[in-house]
Amino acid sequence: MRARDRTAVSALRATLAALDNAEAVPMDEAKQAGAVELSPVGVGATEAARRGLSEAEVRDIVRAEIAERLDAAARLTAPAHAERAARLRTEAAVLLRLLDSAA
């Protein structure tokens, strides 16, 4: 990361966001506030507990991110999109190396 590898940073940020989204509590499980006067008060009073992901779920999400990038790269067949397709393939390779090193 010190070399400012923008492709790797982009892939890691997007994957971290996907993991963060997967930890979010679905709206139907989150507590809904009623009247304003009954609302909780104080710092963090409205925070919902995040759900924890198992290692298998994390690996599945990273694999899905890899597949998404490879699928998008495969769809970009026009010569004008060659650079974007190469970047997507590089991002997938970064994630694959990360997944392999964690196993």
Short mmCIF file of N, CA, C and O in Angstrom, two decimals:
data_model
loop_
_atom_site.label_atom_id
_atom_site.label_comp_id
_atom_site.label_asym_id
_atom_site.label_seq_id
_atom_site.Cartn_x
_atom_site.Cartn_y
_atom_site.Cartn_z
N MET A 1 0.81 -1.19 0.00
CA MET A 1 0.00 0.00 0.00
C MET A 1 0.86 1.27 0.00
O MET A 1 0.42 2.30 -0.43
N ARG A 2 2.09 1.16 0.50
CA ARG A 2 2.95 2.33 0.55
C ARG A 2 3.30 2.83 -0.85
O ARG A 2 3.59 3.98 -1.04
N ALA A 3 3.30 1.93 -1.81
CA ALA A 3 3.59 2.31 -3.18
C ALA A 3 2.38 2.97 -3.84
O ALA A 3 2.41 3.27 -5.01
N ARG A 4 1.33 3.16 -3.06
CA ARG A 4 0.10 3.79 -3.55
C ARG A 4 -0.48 3.01 -4.72
O ARG A 4 -0.77 3.57 -5.77
N ASP A 5 -0.62 1.74 -4.51
CA ASP A 5 -1.21 0.87 -5.52
C ASP A 5 -2.71 1.12 -5.53
O ASP A 5 -3.46 0.55 -4.75
N ARG A 6 -3.13 2.00 -6.39
CA ARG A 6 -4.53 2.43 -6.42
C ARG A 6 -5.48 1.29 -6.73
O ARG A 6 -6.59 1.25 -6.22
N THR A 7 -5.05 0.37 -7.55
CA THR A 7 -5.91 -0.76 -7.90
C THR A 7 -6.17 -1.63 -6.67
O THR A 7 -7.30 -2.01 -6.40
N ALA A 8 -5.13 -1.93 -5.92
CA ALA A 8 -5.29 -2.75 -4.72
C ALA A 8 -6.13 -2.02 -3.68
O ALA A 8 -7.01 -2.61 -3.06
N VAL A 9 -5.88 -0.73 -3.51
CA VAL A 9 -6.64 0.05 -2.54
C VAL A 9 -8.11 0.07 -2.92
O VAL A 9 -8.99 -0.09 -2.07
N SER A 10 -8.39 0.25 -4.19
CA SER A 10 -9.78 0.27 -4.67
C SER A 10 -10.47 -1.07 -4.40
O SER A 10 -11.61 -1.10 -3.92
N ALA A 11 -9.79 -2.16 -4.70
CA ALA A 11 -10.37 -3.48 -4.48
C ALA A 11 -10.62 -3.74 -2.99
O ALA A 11 -11.68 -4.26 -2.61
N LEU A 12 -9.66 -3.36 -2.17
CA LEU A 12 -9.80 -3.59 -0.72
C LEU A 12 -10.90 -2.72 -0.12
O LEU A 12 -11.68 -3.18 0.71
N ARG A 13 -10.99 -1.48 -0.55
CA ARG A 13 -12.05 -0.59 -0.03
C ARG A 13 -13.43 -1.11 -0.41
O ARG A 13 -14.34 -1.12 0.41
N ALA A 14 -13.59 -1.53 -1.65
CA ALA A 14 -14.89 -2.04 -2.09
C ALA A 14 -15.25 -3.32 -1.34
O ALA A 14 -16.41 -3.53 -0.96
N THR A 15 -14.27 -4.17 -1.10
CA THR A 15 -14.53 -5.42 -0.39
C THR A 15 -14.84 -5.16 1.08
O THR A 15 -15.74 -5.78 1.65
N LEU A 16 -14.15 -4.22 1.69
CA LEU A 16 -14.47 -3.85 3.07
C LEU A 16 -15.88 -3.28 3.17
O LEU A 16 -16.60 -3.55 4.13
N ALA A 17 -16.28 -2.51 2.18
CA ALA A 17 -17.64 -1.98 2.17
C ALA A 17 -18.67 -3.11 2.03
O ALA A 17 -19.72 -3.09 2.68
N ALA A 18 -18.36 -4.10 1.19
CA ALA A 18 -19.27 -5.24 1.04
C ALA A 18 -19.39 -6.02 2.35
O ALA A 18 -20.48 -6.45 2.73
N LEU A 19 -18.26 -6.18 3.04
CA LEU A 19 -18.30 -6.86 4.34
C LEU A 19 -19.08 -6.04 5.36
O LEU A 19 -19.86 -6.59 6.14
N ASP A 20 -18.89 -4.74 5.34
CA ASP A 20 -19.61 -3.86 6.26
C ASP A 20 -21.11 -3.94 5.99
O ASP A 20 -21.92 -4.01 6.92
N ASN A 21 -21.50 -3.95 4.73
CA ASN A 21 -22.92 -4.07 4.38
C ASN A 21 -23.49 -5.41 4.82
O ASN A 21 -24.65 -5.49 5.23
N ALA A 22 -22.70 -6.45 4.71
CA ALA A 22 -23.18 -7.78 5.11
C ALA A 22 -23.40 -7.88 6.61
O ALA A 22 -24.22 -8.67 7.08
N GLU A 23 -22.67 -7.06 7.37
CA GLU A 23 -22.83 -7.07 8.83
C GLU A 23 -24.02 -6.26 9.30
O GLU A 23 -24.41 -6.34 10.46
N ALA A 24 -24.60 -5.48 8.42
CA ALA A 24 -25.72 -4.62 8.80
C ALA A 24 -26.94 -5.47 9.16
O ALA A 24 -27.18 -6.53 8.58
N VAL A 25 -27.69 -4.98 10.11
CA VAL A 25 -28.91 -5.67 10.54
C VAL A 25 -30.02 -5.31 9.56
O VAL A 25 -30.22 -4.13 9.25
N PRO A 26 -30.76 -6.30 9.05
CA PRO A 26 -31.88 -5.99 8.16
C PRO A 26 -32.88 -5.07 8.85
O PRO A 26 -33.08 -5.14 10.07
N MET A 27 -33.52 -4.22 8.09
CA MET A 27 -34.45 -3.24 8.66
C MET A 27 -35.58 -3.88 9.45
O MET A 27 -36.04 -3.33 10.42
N ASP A 28 -36.06 -5.05 9.05
CA ASP A 28 -37.15 -5.68 9.77
C ASP A 28 -36.72 -6.18 11.14
O ASP A 28 -37.54 -6.37 12.03
N GLU A 29 -35.40 -6.38 11.35
CA GLU A 29 -34.89 -6.82 12.65
C GLU A 29 -34.49 -5.65 13.53
O GLU A 29 -34.38 -5.79 14.74
N ALA A 30 -34.27 -4.49 12.93
CA ALA A 30 -33.85 -3.32 13.71
C ALA A 30 -35.04 -2.77 14.47
O ALA A 30 -36.19 -2.83 14.03
N LYS A 31 -34.76 -2.25 15.64
CA LYS A 31 -35.82 -1.68 16.46
C LYS A 31 -36.29 -0.37 15.82
O LYS A 31 -35.48 0.48 15.47
N GLN A 32 -37.57 -0.24 15.66
CA GLN A 32 -38.15 0.97 15.10
C GLN A 32 -38.62 1.87 16.24
O GLN A 32 -39.30 1.41 17.15
N ALA A 33 -38.27 3.12 16.17
CA ALA A 33 -38.70 4.06 17.20
C ALA A 33 -40.16 4.42 16.96
O ALA A 33 -40.63 4.48 15.83
N GLY A 34 -40.87 4.64 18.02
CA GLY A 34 -42.26 5.05 17.93
C GLY A 34 -42.35 6.56 17.97
O GLY A 34 -41.74 7.25 17.17
N ALA A 35 -43.05 7.07 18.95
CA ALA A 35 -43.21 8.50 19.10
C ALA A 35 -41.88 9.14 19.49
O ALA A 35 -41.04 8.51 20.12
N VAL A 36 -41.72 10.39 19.12
CA VAL A 36 -40.48 11.10 19.41
C VAL A 36 -40.20 11.14 20.91
O VAL A 36 -39.06 10.94 21.34
N GLU A 37 -41.22 11.33 21.70
CA GLU A 37 -40.99 11.42 23.15
C GLU A 37 -40.58 10.08 23.76
O GLU A 37 -40.08 10.03 24.87
N LEU A 38 -40.78 8.98 23.03
CA LEU A 38 -40.38 7.67 23.53
C LEU A 38 -39.04 7.21 22.95
O LEU A 38 -38.58 6.12 23.25
N SER A 39 -38.44 8.05 22.13
CA SER A 39 -37.17 7.71 21.50
C SER A 39 -36.05 7.66 22.52
O SER A 39 -36.05 8.41 23.49
N PRO A 40 -35.08 6.76 22.30
CA PRO A 40 -33.94 6.69 23.21
C PRO A 40 -33.11 7.96 23.11
O PRO A 40 -33.07 8.61 22.07
N VAL A 41 -32.47 8.32 24.19
CA VAL A 41 -31.67 9.54 24.25
C VAL A 41 -30.26 9.18 24.68
O VAL A 41 -30.05 8.30 25.50
N GLY A 42 -29.29 9.85 24.11
CA GLY A 42 -27.91 9.66 24.52
C GLY A 42 -27.05 9.16 23.38
O GLY A 42 -27.55 8.70 22.35
N VAL A 43 -25.76 9.24 23.59
CA VAL A 43 -24.80 8.84 22.57
C VAL A 43 -24.92 7.33 22.33
O VAL A 43 -24.88 6.53 23.26
N GLY A 44 -25.09 6.95 21.09
CA GLY A 44 -25.16 5.54 20.73
C GLY A 44 -26.49 4.87 21.02
O GLY A 44 -26.65 3.68 20.80
N ALA A 45 -27.47 5.63 21.50
CA ALA A 45 -28.75 5.04 21.88
C ALA A 45 -29.51 4.50 20.68
O ALA A 45 -30.34 3.61 20.82
N THR A 46 -29.23 5.01 19.51
CA THR A 46 -29.96 4.57 18.33
C THR A 46 -29.15 3.61 17.47
O THR A 46 -29.58 3.24 16.38
N GLU A 47 -28.00 3.19 17.95
CA GLU A 47 -27.16 2.26 17.20
C GLU A 47 -27.73 0.85 17.29
O GLU A 47 -28.15 0.40 18.35
N ALA A 48 -27.76 0.17 16.16
CA ALA A 48 -28.19 -1.23 16.14
C ALA A 48 -26.96 -2.12 16.20
O ALA A 48 -25.92 -1.80 15.61
N ALA A 49 -27.06 -3.20 16.92
CA ALA A 49 -25.95 -4.15 16.99
C ALA A 49 -25.72 -4.76 15.62
O ALA A 49 -26.66 -5.10 14.91
N ARG A 50 -24.46 -4.85 15.22
CA ARG A 50 -24.12 -5.43 13.92
C ARG A 50 -24.08 -6.95 14.10
O ARG A 50 -23.80 -7.45 15.17
N ARG A 51 -24.37 -7.66 13.04
CA ARG A 51 -24.27 -9.11 13.15
C ARG A 51 -22.86 -9.52 12.79
O ARG A 51 -22.19 -8.88 11.98
N GLY A 52 -22.39 -10.55 13.45
CA GLY A 52 -21.05 -11.04 13.20
C GLY A 52 -21.03 -12.00 12.02
O GLY A 52 -21.99 -12.73 11.79
N LEU A 53 -19.96 -11.97 11.27
CA LEU A 53 -19.80 -12.88 10.13
C LEU A 53 -18.79 -13.96 10.49
O LEU A 53 -17.76 -13.68 11.10
N SER A 54 -19.10 -15.17 10.09
CA SER A 54 -18.14 -16.26 10.28
C SER A 54 -17.04 -16.13 9.23
O SER A 54 -17.17 -15.41 8.24
N GLU A 55 -15.95 -16.86 9.44
CA GLU A 55 -14.86 -16.84 8.45
C GLU A 55 -15.34 -17.33 7.10
O GLU A 55 -14.94 -16.82 6.06
N ALA A 56 -16.22 -18.32 7.11
CA ALA A 56 -16.76 -18.85 5.85
C ALA A 56 -17.58 -17.79 5.13
O ALA A 56 -17.50 -17.67 3.90
N GLU A 57 -18.37 -17.03 5.87
CA GLU A 57 -19.17 -15.97 5.25
C GLU A 57 -18.28 -14.88 4.67
O GLU A 57 -18.54 -14.38 3.57
N VAL A 58 -17.21 -14.54 5.38
CA VAL A 58 -16.27 -13.54 4.88
C VAL A 58 -15.63 -14.03 3.59
O VAL A 58 -15.55 -13.30 2.59
N ARG A 59 -15.18 -15.29 3.58
CA ARG A 59 -14.58 -15.85 2.36
C ARG A 59 -15.58 -15.85 1.21
O ARG A 59 -15.21 -15.54 0.07
N ASP A 60 -16.84 -16.19 1.49
CA ASP A 60 -17.86 -16.20 0.44
C ASP A 60 -18.07 -14.80 -0.14
O ASP A 60 -18.24 -14.64 -1.35
N ILE A 61 -18.05 -13.79 0.72
CA ILE A 61 -18.23 -12.41 0.24
C ILE A 61 -17.05 -11.98 -0.61
O ILE A 61 -17.22 -11.38 -1.67
N VAL A 62 -15.83 -12.34 -0.17
CA VAL A 62 -14.65 -11.99 -0.96
C VAL A 62 -14.69 -12.73 -2.30
O VAL A 62 -14.39 -12.14 -3.35
N ARG A 63 -15.09 -13.99 -2.29
CA ARG A 63 -15.22 -14.74 -3.56
C ARG A 63 -16.25 -14.09 -4.48
O ARG A 63 -16.06 -14.02 -5.70
N ALA A 64 -17.34 -13.62 -3.90
CA ALA A 64 -18.37 -12.94 -4.70
C ALA A 64 -17.83 -11.65 -5.31
O ALA A 64 -18.13 -11.32 -6.47
N GLU A 65 -17.01 -10.93 -4.55
CA GLU A 65 -16.39 -9.71 -5.08
C GLU A 65 -15.44 -10.05 -6.23
O GLU A 65 -15.39 -9.33 -7.23
N ILE A 66 -14.69 -11.14 -6.10
CA ILE A 66 -13.79 -11.57 -7.17
C ILE A 66 -14.60 -11.92 -8.41
O ILE A 66 -14.29 -11.47 -9.52
N ALA A 67 -15.64 -12.72 -8.23
CA ALA A 67 -16.48 -13.14 -9.35
C ALA A 67 -17.13 -11.93 -10.03
O ALA A 67 -17.21 -11.88 -11.27
N GLU A 68 -17.57 -10.98 -9.24
CA GLU A 68 -18.20 -9.78 -9.79
C GLU A 68 -17.24 -9.02 -10.69
O GLU A 68 -17.60 -8.58 -11.79
N ARG A 69 -16.00 -8.89 -10.25
CA ARG A 69 -15.00 -8.18 -11.06
C ARG A 69 -14.66 -8.94 -12.34
O ARG A 69 -14.54 -8.35 -13.41
N LEU A 70 -14.51 -10.26 -12.22
CA LEU A 70 -14.19 -11.06 -13.41
C LEU A 70 -15.35 -11.06 -14.41
O LEU A 70 -15.12 -10.99 -15.62
N ASP A 71 -16.58 -11.12 -13.91
CA ASP A 71 -17.75 -11.06 -14.80
C ASP A 71 -17.83 -9.71 -15.51
O ASP A 71 -18.09 -9.65 -16.72
N ALA A 72 -17.60 -8.64 -14.77
CA ALA A 72 -17.65 -7.31 -15.38
C ALA A 72 -16.54 -7.16 -16.41
O ALA A 72 -16.76 -6.59 -17.49
N ALA A 73 -15.35 -7.68 -16.11
CA ALA A 73 -14.25 -7.60 -17.06
C ALA A 73 -14.56 -8.39 -18.32
O ALA A 73 -14.23 -7.96 -19.43
N ALA A 74 -15.22 -9.51 -18.17
CA ALA A 74 -15.56 -10.33 -19.34
C ALA A 74 -16.60 -9.63 -20.22
O ALA A 74 -16.61 -9.83 -21.44
N ARG A 75 -17.45 -8.83 -19.62
CA ARG A 75 -18.47 -8.11 -20.40
C ARG A 75 -17.90 -6.90 -21.13
O ARG A 75 -18.49 -6.41 -22.08
N LEU A 76 -16.76 -6.40 -20.68
CA LEU A 76 -16.14 -5.23 -21.32
C LEU A 76 -15.26 -5.69 -22.46
O LEU A 76 -14.05 -5.84 -22.34
N THR A 77 -15.88 -5.91 -23.61
CA THR A 77 -15.15 -6.46 -24.76
C THR A 77 -14.71 -5.41 -25.76
O THR A 77 -13.83 -5.67 -26.57
N ALA A 78 -15.28 -4.23 -25.69
CA ALA A 78 -14.91 -3.18 -26.65
C ALA A 78 -13.48 -2.72 -26.38
O ALA A 78 -13.05 -2.63 -25.23
N PRO A 79 -12.75 -2.42 -27.44
CA PRO A 79 -11.37 -1.96 -27.26
C PRO A 79 -11.27 -0.71 -26.37
O PRO A 79 -10.28 -0.53 -25.65
N ALA A 80 -12.28 0.11 -26.39
CA ALA A 80 -12.26 1.33 -25.57
C ALA A 80 -12.29 1.02 -24.08
O ALA A 80 -11.90 1.85 -23.26
N HIS A 81 -12.73 -0.18 -23.74
CA HIS A 81 -12.85 -0.56 -22.33
C HIS A 81 -11.74 -1.52 -21.88
O HIS A 81 -11.81 -2.07 -20.78
N ALA A 82 -10.74 -1.71 -22.69
CA ALA A 82 -9.68 -2.66 -22.37
C ALA A 82 -8.95 -2.30 -21.08
O ALA A 82 -8.64 -3.18 -20.26
N GLU A 83 -8.71 -1.02 -20.86
CA GLU A 83 -8.00 -0.60 -19.65
C GLU A 83 -8.83 -0.87 -18.40
O GLU A 83 -8.32 -1.35 -17.40
N ARG A 84 -10.12 -0.60 -18.49
CA ARG A 84 -11.02 -0.86 -17.34
C ARG A 84 -11.11 -2.36 -17.07
O ARG A 84 -11.10 -2.79 -15.92
N ALA A 85 -11.19 -3.17 -18.11
CA ALA A 85 -11.25 -4.62 -17.94
C ALA A 85 -9.97 -5.15 -17.29
O ALA A 85 -10.01 -6.00 -16.40
N ALA A 86 -8.83 -4.62 -17.71
CA ALA A 86 -7.55 -5.03 -17.12
C ALA A 86 -7.49 -4.64 -15.65
O ALA A 86 -7.01 -5.41 -14.81
N ARG A 87 -8.00 -3.46 -15.33
CA ARG A 87 -8.02 -3.03 -13.92
C ARG A 87 -8.90 -3.95 -13.08
O ARG A 87 -8.53 -4.32 -11.96
N LEU A 88 -10.05 -4.33 -13.60
CA LEU A 88 -10.94 -5.24 -12.88
C LEU A 88 -10.27 -6.60 -12.66
O LEU A 88 -10.40 -7.20 -11.59
N ARG A 89 -9.57 -7.10 -13.67
CA ARG A 89 -8.87 -8.37 -13.52
C ARG A 89 -7.76 -8.26 -12.47
O ARG A 89 -7.53 -9.19 -11.69
N THR A 90 -7.07 -7.13 -12.45
CA THR A 90 -6.02 -6.91 -11.46
C THR A 90 -6.61 -6.85 -10.06
O THR A 90 -6.06 -7.41 -9.11
N GLU A 91 -7.75 -6.17 -9.91
CA GLU A 91 -8.43 -6.11 -8.61
C GLU A 91 -8.81 -7.51 -8.15
O GLU A 91 -8.65 -7.86 -6.98
N ALA A 92 -9.33 -8.32 -9.08
CA ALA A 92 -9.70 -9.70 -8.73
C ALA A 92 -8.47 -10.49 -8.29
O ALA A 92 -8.53 -11.27 -7.34
N ALA A 93 -7.35 -10.28 -8.96
CA ALA A 93 -6.11 -10.98 -8.59
C ALA A 93 -5.64 -10.56 -7.20
O ALA A 93 -5.17 -11.41 -6.42
N VAL A 94 -5.77 -9.29 -6.87
CA VAL A 94 -5.39 -8.80 -5.54
C VAL A 94 -6.23 -9.50 -4.48
O VAL A 94 -5.72 -10.00 -3.47
N LEU A 95 -7.52 -9.56 -4.70
CA LEU A 95 -8.42 -10.20 -3.74
C LEU A 95 -8.15 -11.70 -3.65
O LEU A 95 -8.22 -12.28 -2.56
N LEU A 96 -7.85 -12.32 -4.77
CA LEU A 96 -7.56 -13.75 -4.77
C LEU A 96 -6.28 -14.04 -3.97
O LEU A 96 -6.24 -15.00 -3.19
N ARG A 97 -5.25 -13.21 -4.14
CA ARG A 97 -4.02 -13.38 -3.35
C ARG A 97 -4.31 -13.22 -1.86
O ARG A 97 -3.80 -13.97 -1.03
N LEU A 98 -5.14 -12.24 -1.54
CA LEU A 98 -5.50 -12.02 -0.14
C LEU A 98 -6.25 -13.22 0.42
O LEU A 98 -5.99 -13.67 1.54
N LEU A 99 -7.16 -13.75 -0.36
CA LEU A 99 -7.95 -14.92 0.07
C LEU A 99 -7.04 -16.14 0.23
O LEU A 99 -7.17 -16.88 1.20
N ASP A 100 -6.11 -16.33 -0.70
CA ASP A 100 -5.19 -17.47 -0.62
C ASP A 100 -4.24 -17.35 0.57
O ASP A 100 -3.94 -18.35 1.23
N SER A 101 -3.80 -16.13 0.87
CA SER A 101 -2.86 -15.97 1.97
C SER A 101 -3.55 -16.13 3.33
O SER A 101 -2.91 -16.47 4.32
N ALA A 102 -4.86 -15.89 3.38
CA ALA A 102 -5.61 -16.04 4.62
C ALA A 102 -5.98 -17.48 4.90
O ALA A 102 -6.31 -17.84 6.03
N ALA A 103 -5.93 -18.31 3.89
CA ALA A 103 -6.35 -19.72 4.06
C ALA A 103 -5.29 -20.58 4.66
O ALA A 103 -4.26 -20.33 5.03
#
